[in-house]
Structure formats: structure tokens, C-alpha cells
PDB file of C-alpha atoms in Angstrom:
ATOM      1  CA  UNK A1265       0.000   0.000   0.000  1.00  0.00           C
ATOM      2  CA  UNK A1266       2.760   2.312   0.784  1.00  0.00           C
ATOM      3  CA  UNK A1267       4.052   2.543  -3.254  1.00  0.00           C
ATOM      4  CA  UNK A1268       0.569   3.164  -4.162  1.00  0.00           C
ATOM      5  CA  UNK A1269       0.317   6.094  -1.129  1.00  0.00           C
ATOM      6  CA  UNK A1270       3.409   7.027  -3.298  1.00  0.00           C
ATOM      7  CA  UNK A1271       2.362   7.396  -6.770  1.00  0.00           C
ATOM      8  CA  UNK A1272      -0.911   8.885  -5.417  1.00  0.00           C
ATOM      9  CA  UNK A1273       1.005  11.570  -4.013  1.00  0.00           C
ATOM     10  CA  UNK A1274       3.208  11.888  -6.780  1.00  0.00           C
ATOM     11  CA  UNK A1275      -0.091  12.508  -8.664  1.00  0.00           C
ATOM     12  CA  UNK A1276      -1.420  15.259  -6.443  1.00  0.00           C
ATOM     13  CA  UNK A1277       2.250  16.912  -6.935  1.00  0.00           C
ATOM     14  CA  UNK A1278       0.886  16.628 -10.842  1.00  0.00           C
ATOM     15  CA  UNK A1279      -2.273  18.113  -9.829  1.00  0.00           C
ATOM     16  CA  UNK A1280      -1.760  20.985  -7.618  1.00  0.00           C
ATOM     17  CA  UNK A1281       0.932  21.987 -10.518  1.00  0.00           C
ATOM     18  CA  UNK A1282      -1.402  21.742 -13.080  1.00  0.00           C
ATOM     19  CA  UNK A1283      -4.076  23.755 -11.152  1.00  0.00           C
ATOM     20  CA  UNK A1284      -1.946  26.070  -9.196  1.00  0.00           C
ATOM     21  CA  UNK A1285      -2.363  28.890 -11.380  1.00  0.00           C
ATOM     22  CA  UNK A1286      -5.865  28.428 -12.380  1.00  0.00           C
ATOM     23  CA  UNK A1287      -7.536  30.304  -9.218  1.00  0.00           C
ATOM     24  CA  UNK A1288     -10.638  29.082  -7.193  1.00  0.00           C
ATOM     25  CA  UNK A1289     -11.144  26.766  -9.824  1.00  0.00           C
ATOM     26  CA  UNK A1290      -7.981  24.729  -9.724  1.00  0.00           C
ATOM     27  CA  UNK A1291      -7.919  25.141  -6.043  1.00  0.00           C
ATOM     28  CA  UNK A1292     -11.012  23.061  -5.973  1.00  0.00           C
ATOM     29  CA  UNK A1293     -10.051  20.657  -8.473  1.00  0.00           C
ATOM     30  CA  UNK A1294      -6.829  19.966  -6.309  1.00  0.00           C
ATOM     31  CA  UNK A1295      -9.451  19.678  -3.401  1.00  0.00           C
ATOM     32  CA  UNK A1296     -11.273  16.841  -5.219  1.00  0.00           C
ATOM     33  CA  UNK A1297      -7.671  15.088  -5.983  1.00  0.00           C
ATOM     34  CA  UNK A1298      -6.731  15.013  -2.167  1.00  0.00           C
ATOM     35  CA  UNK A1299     -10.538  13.907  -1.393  1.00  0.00           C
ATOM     36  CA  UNK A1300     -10.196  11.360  -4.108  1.00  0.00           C
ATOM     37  CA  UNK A1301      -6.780   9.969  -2.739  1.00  0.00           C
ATOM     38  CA  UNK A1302      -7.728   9.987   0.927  1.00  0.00           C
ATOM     39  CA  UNK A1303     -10.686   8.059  -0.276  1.00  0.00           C
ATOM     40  CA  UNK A1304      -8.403   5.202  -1.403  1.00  0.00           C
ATOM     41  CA  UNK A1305      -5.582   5.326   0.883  1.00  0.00           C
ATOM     42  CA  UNK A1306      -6.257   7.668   3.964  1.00  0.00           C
ATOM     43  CA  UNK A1307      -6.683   4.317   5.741  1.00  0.00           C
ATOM     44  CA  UNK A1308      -3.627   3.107   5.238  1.00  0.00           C
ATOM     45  CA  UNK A1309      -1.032   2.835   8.137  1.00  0.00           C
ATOM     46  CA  UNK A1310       2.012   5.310   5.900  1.00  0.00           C
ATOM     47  CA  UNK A1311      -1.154   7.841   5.012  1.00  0.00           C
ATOM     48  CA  UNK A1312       0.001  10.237   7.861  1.00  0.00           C
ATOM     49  CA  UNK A1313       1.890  12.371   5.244  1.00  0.00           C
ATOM     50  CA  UNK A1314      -1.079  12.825   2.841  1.00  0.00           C
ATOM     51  CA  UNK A1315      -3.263  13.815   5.364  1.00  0.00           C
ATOM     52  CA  UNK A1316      -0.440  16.593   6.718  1.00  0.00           C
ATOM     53  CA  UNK A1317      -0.198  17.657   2.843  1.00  0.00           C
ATOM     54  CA  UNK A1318      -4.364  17.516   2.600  1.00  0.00           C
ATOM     55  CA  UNK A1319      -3.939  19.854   5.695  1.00  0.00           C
ATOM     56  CA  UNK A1320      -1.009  22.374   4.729  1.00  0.00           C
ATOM     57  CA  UNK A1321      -3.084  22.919   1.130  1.00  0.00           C
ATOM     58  CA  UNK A1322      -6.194  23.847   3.051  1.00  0.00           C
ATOM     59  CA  UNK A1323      -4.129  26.189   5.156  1.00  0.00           C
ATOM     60  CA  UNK A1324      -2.844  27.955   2.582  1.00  0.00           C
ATOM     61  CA  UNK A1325      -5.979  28.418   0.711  1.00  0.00           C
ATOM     62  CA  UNK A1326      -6.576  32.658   0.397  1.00  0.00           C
ATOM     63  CA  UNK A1327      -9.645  34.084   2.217  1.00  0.00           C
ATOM     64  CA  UNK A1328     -10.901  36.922   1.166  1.00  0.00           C
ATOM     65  CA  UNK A1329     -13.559  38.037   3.909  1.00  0.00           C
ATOM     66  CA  UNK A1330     -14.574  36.965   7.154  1.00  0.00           C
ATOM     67  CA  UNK A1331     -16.904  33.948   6.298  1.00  0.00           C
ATOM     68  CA  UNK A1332     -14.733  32.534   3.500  1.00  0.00           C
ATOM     69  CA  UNK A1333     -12.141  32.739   6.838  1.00  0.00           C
ATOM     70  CA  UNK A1334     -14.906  30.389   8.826  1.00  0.00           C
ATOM     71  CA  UNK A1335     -15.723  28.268   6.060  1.00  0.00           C
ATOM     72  CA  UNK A1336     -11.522  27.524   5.483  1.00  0.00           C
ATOM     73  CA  UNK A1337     -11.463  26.654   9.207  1.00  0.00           C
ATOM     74  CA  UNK A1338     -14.407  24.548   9.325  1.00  0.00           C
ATOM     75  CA  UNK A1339     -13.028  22.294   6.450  1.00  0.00           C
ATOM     76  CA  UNK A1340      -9.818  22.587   7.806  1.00  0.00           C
ATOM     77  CA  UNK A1341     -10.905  21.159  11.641  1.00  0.00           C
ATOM     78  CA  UNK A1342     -13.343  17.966   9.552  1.00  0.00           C
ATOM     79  CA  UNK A1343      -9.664  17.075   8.152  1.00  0.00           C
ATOM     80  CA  UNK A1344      -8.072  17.350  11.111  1.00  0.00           C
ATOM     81  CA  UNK A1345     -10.972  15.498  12.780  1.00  0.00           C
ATOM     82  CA  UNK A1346     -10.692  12.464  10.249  1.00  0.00           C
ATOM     83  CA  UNK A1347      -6.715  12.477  10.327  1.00  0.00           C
ATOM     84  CA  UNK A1348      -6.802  12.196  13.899  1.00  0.00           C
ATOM     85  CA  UNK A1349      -8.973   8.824  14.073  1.00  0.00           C
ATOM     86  CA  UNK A1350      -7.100   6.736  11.502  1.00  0.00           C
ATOM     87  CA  UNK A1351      -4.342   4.749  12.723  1.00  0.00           C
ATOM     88  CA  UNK A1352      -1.138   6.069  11.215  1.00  0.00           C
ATOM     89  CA  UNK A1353       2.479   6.448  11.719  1.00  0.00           C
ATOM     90  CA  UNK A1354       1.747   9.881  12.033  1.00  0.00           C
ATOM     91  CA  UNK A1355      -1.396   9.615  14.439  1.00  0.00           C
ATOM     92  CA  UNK A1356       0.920  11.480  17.351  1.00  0.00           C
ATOM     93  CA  UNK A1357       1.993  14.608  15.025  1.00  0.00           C
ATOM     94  CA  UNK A1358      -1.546  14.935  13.751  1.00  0.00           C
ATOM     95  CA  UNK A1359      -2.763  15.681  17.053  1.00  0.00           C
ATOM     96  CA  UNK A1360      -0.098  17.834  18.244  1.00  0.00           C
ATOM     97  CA  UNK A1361      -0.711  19.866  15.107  1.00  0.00           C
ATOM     98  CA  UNK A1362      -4.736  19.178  15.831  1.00  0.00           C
ATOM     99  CA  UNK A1363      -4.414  20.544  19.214  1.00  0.00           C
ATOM    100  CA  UNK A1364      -1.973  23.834  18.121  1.00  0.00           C
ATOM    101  CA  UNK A1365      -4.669  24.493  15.121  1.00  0.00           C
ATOM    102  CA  UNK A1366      -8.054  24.623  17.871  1.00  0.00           C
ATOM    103  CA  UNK A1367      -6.133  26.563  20.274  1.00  0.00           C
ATOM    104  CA  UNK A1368      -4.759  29.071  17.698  1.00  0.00           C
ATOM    105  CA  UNK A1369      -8.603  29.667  16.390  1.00  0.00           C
ATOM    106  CA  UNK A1370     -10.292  29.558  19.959  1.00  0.00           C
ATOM    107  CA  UNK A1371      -8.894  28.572  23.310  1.00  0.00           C
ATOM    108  CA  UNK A1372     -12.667  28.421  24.851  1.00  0.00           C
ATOM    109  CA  UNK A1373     -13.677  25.953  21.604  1.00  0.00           C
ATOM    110  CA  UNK A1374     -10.714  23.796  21.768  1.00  0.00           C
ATOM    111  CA  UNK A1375     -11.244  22.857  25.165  1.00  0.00           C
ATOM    112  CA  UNK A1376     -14.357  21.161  24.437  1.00  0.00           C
ATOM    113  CA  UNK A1377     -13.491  20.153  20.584  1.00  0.00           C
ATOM    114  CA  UNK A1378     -10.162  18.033  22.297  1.00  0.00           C
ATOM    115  CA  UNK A1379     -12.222  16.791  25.315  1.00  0.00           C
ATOM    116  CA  UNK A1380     -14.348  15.287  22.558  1.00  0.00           C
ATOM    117  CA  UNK A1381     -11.456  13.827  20.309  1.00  0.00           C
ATOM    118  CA  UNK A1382      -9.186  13.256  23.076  1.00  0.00           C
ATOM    119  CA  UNK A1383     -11.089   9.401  23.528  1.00  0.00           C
ATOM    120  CA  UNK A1384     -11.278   8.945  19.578  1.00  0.00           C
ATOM    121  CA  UNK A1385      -7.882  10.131  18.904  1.00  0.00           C
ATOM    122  CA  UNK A1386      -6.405   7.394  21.973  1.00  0.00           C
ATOM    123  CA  UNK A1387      -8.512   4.552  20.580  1.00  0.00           C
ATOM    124  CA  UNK A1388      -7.281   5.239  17.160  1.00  0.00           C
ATOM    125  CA  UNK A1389      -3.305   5.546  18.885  1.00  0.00           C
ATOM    126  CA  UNK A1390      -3.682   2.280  20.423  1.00  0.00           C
ATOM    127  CA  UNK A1391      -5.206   0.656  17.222  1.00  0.00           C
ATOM    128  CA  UNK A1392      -2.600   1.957  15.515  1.00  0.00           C
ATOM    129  CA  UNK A1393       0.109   0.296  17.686  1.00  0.00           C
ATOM    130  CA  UNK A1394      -1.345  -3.085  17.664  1.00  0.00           C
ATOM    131  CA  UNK A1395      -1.697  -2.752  13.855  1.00  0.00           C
ATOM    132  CA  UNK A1396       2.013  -1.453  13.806  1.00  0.00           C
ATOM    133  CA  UNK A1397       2.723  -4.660  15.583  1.00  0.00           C
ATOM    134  CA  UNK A1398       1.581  -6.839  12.551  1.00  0.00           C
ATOM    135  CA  UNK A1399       3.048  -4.355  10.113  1.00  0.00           C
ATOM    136  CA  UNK A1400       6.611  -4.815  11.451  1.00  0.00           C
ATOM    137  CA  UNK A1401       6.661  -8.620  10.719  1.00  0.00           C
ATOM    138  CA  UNK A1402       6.268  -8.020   7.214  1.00  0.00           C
ATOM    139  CA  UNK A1403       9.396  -7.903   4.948  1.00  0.00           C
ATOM    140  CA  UNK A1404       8.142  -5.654   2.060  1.00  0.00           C
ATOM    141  CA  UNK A1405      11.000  -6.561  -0.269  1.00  0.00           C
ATOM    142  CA  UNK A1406      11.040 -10.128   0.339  1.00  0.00           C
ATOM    143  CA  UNK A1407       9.303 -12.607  -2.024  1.00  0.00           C
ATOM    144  CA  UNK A1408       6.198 -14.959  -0.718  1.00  0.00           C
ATOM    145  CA  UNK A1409       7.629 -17.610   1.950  1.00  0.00           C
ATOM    146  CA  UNK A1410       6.450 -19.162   5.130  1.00  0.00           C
ATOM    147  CA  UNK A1411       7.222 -16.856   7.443  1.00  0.00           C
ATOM    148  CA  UNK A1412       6.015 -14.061   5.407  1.00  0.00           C
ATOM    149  CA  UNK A1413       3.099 -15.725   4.838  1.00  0.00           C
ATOM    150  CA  UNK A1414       2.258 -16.143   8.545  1.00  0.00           C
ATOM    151  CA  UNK A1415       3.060 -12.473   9.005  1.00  0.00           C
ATOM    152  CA  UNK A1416       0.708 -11.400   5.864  1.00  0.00           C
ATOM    153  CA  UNK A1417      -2.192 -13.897   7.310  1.00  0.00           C
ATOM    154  CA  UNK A1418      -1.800 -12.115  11.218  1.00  0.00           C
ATOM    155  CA  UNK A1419      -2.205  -8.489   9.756  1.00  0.00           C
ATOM    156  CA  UNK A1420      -4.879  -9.376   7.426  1.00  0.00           C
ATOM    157  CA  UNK A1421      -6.819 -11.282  10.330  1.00  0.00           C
ATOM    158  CA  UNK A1422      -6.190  -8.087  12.745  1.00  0.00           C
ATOM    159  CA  UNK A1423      -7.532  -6.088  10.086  1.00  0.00           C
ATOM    160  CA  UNK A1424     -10.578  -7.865   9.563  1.00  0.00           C
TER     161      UNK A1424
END
């Protein structure tokens, strides 16, 4: 899964090139790309850096008045929100960044808004480390043998 994370983000690279200069409309087209890729890998245990990329493009999205502002934060806090709940190798940084981006917005909102994600965000940590488990046994380089086998059968029966 992790070469096809790779090409995927290689294509978004692609995309946000192509659109870069094409305004509001290519900035939405490069929305639909990361949607589109986060769709078919954002489950994935190496996805941590797509989401962070996902996240830095929203960021840097222009606002031009107050409620454009509000609607940039909104989408960027559902990202956050799904980043934080999938089981990645990047699960800890996500919510350091998570908790930076609610307290930089509004300390009063964060409070509540990590209170609630706090529980989601530890169940997804410790999924993630029992997955990571299963992960580790697996040779990525080396062809089909017993032992890779076994390893390939545990993860798939964890994931399941």
C-alpha cells in the first residue's frame, strides 16, 4: 500500500501543478484530488503524510472576507478530525498539530473540541500500535515464503 500512497502523491504533486495557477477553480479541483486519494488510501497505516499535505493545502488556501475565513477553518478542523482517528504512523503529530490548530482559532472551543477527540484520537493511537505490531513482521522486499506468509495472514486477520 505504501508505493501506491506514493504514486498517489506523486499525482497530487501533478495536480496541484497543473491547477496552481488556475484560481478558485484549480484550487477546488486539487481539493477533489486530495478527497479522491484519501478516499483510497487515507486508511492506510504510511497515510500520515497525505493527510499533513491535505492539511497544509487547506491552510494555505486565500480568504478573502470573514466567512470565507470560517468556512476555510471549518473544512480545515473535519480534516483534522478524520486524520486524527485513523491509525497512522503519524497519528501522534496529527494531534499535536490538531491541538496547536483549535487553540490558535479559539482557546474556549478547543477545550471542548479536544475533550471530545481526546477518547477517539487514543482509541485510534492504540489501534494503531497493535496494527504497527503486525506491520513490522512483514518484509516488504522479500518474495512470498512461510514466514512471510504467517506475518501477511496475522495483519490481514487483525484487520478484519
Amino acid at each position: 500500500m505504501a508505493v501506491i500512497s506514493c504514486i498517489l502523491r506523486c499525482y497530487i504533486r501533478f495536480i496541484r501543478k497543473v491547477n496552481d495557477k488556475k484560481g478558485m477553480e484549480g484550487q477546488e479541483e486539487t481539493r477533489k484530488a486530495f478527497d479522491f486519494m484519501l478516499n483510497c488510501v487515507g486508511a492506510d497505516i504510511a497515510s500520515g503524510p497525505v493527510w499533513m499535505e491535505y492539511i497544509a493545502f487547506l491552510k494555505s488556501l486565500p480568504a478573502i472576507n470573514g466567512q470565507e475565513e470560517s468556512h476555510r477553518m471549518t473544512t480545515v478542523r473535519k480534516v483534522y478530525q478524520k486524520a486524527i482517528v485513523t491509525p497512522t504512523h503519524h497519528i501522534e503529530q496529527l494531534w499535536k498539530d490538531y491541538e496547536n490548530f483549535e487553540n490558535s482559532v479559539s482557546r474556549q472551543l478547543a477545550k471542548g473540541l479536544i475533550s471530545e477527540y481526546q477518547p477517539k484520537y487514543n482509541s485510534a493511537r492504540a489501534v494503531y500500535r497493535e496494527r504497527k505490531k503486525y506491520v513490522d513482521e512483514i518484509d516488504w522486499n522479500m518474495l512470498a515464503e512461510e514466514m512471510q506468509w504467517i506475518a501477511w495472514k496475522r495483519l490481514l486477520s487483525f484487520e478484519k
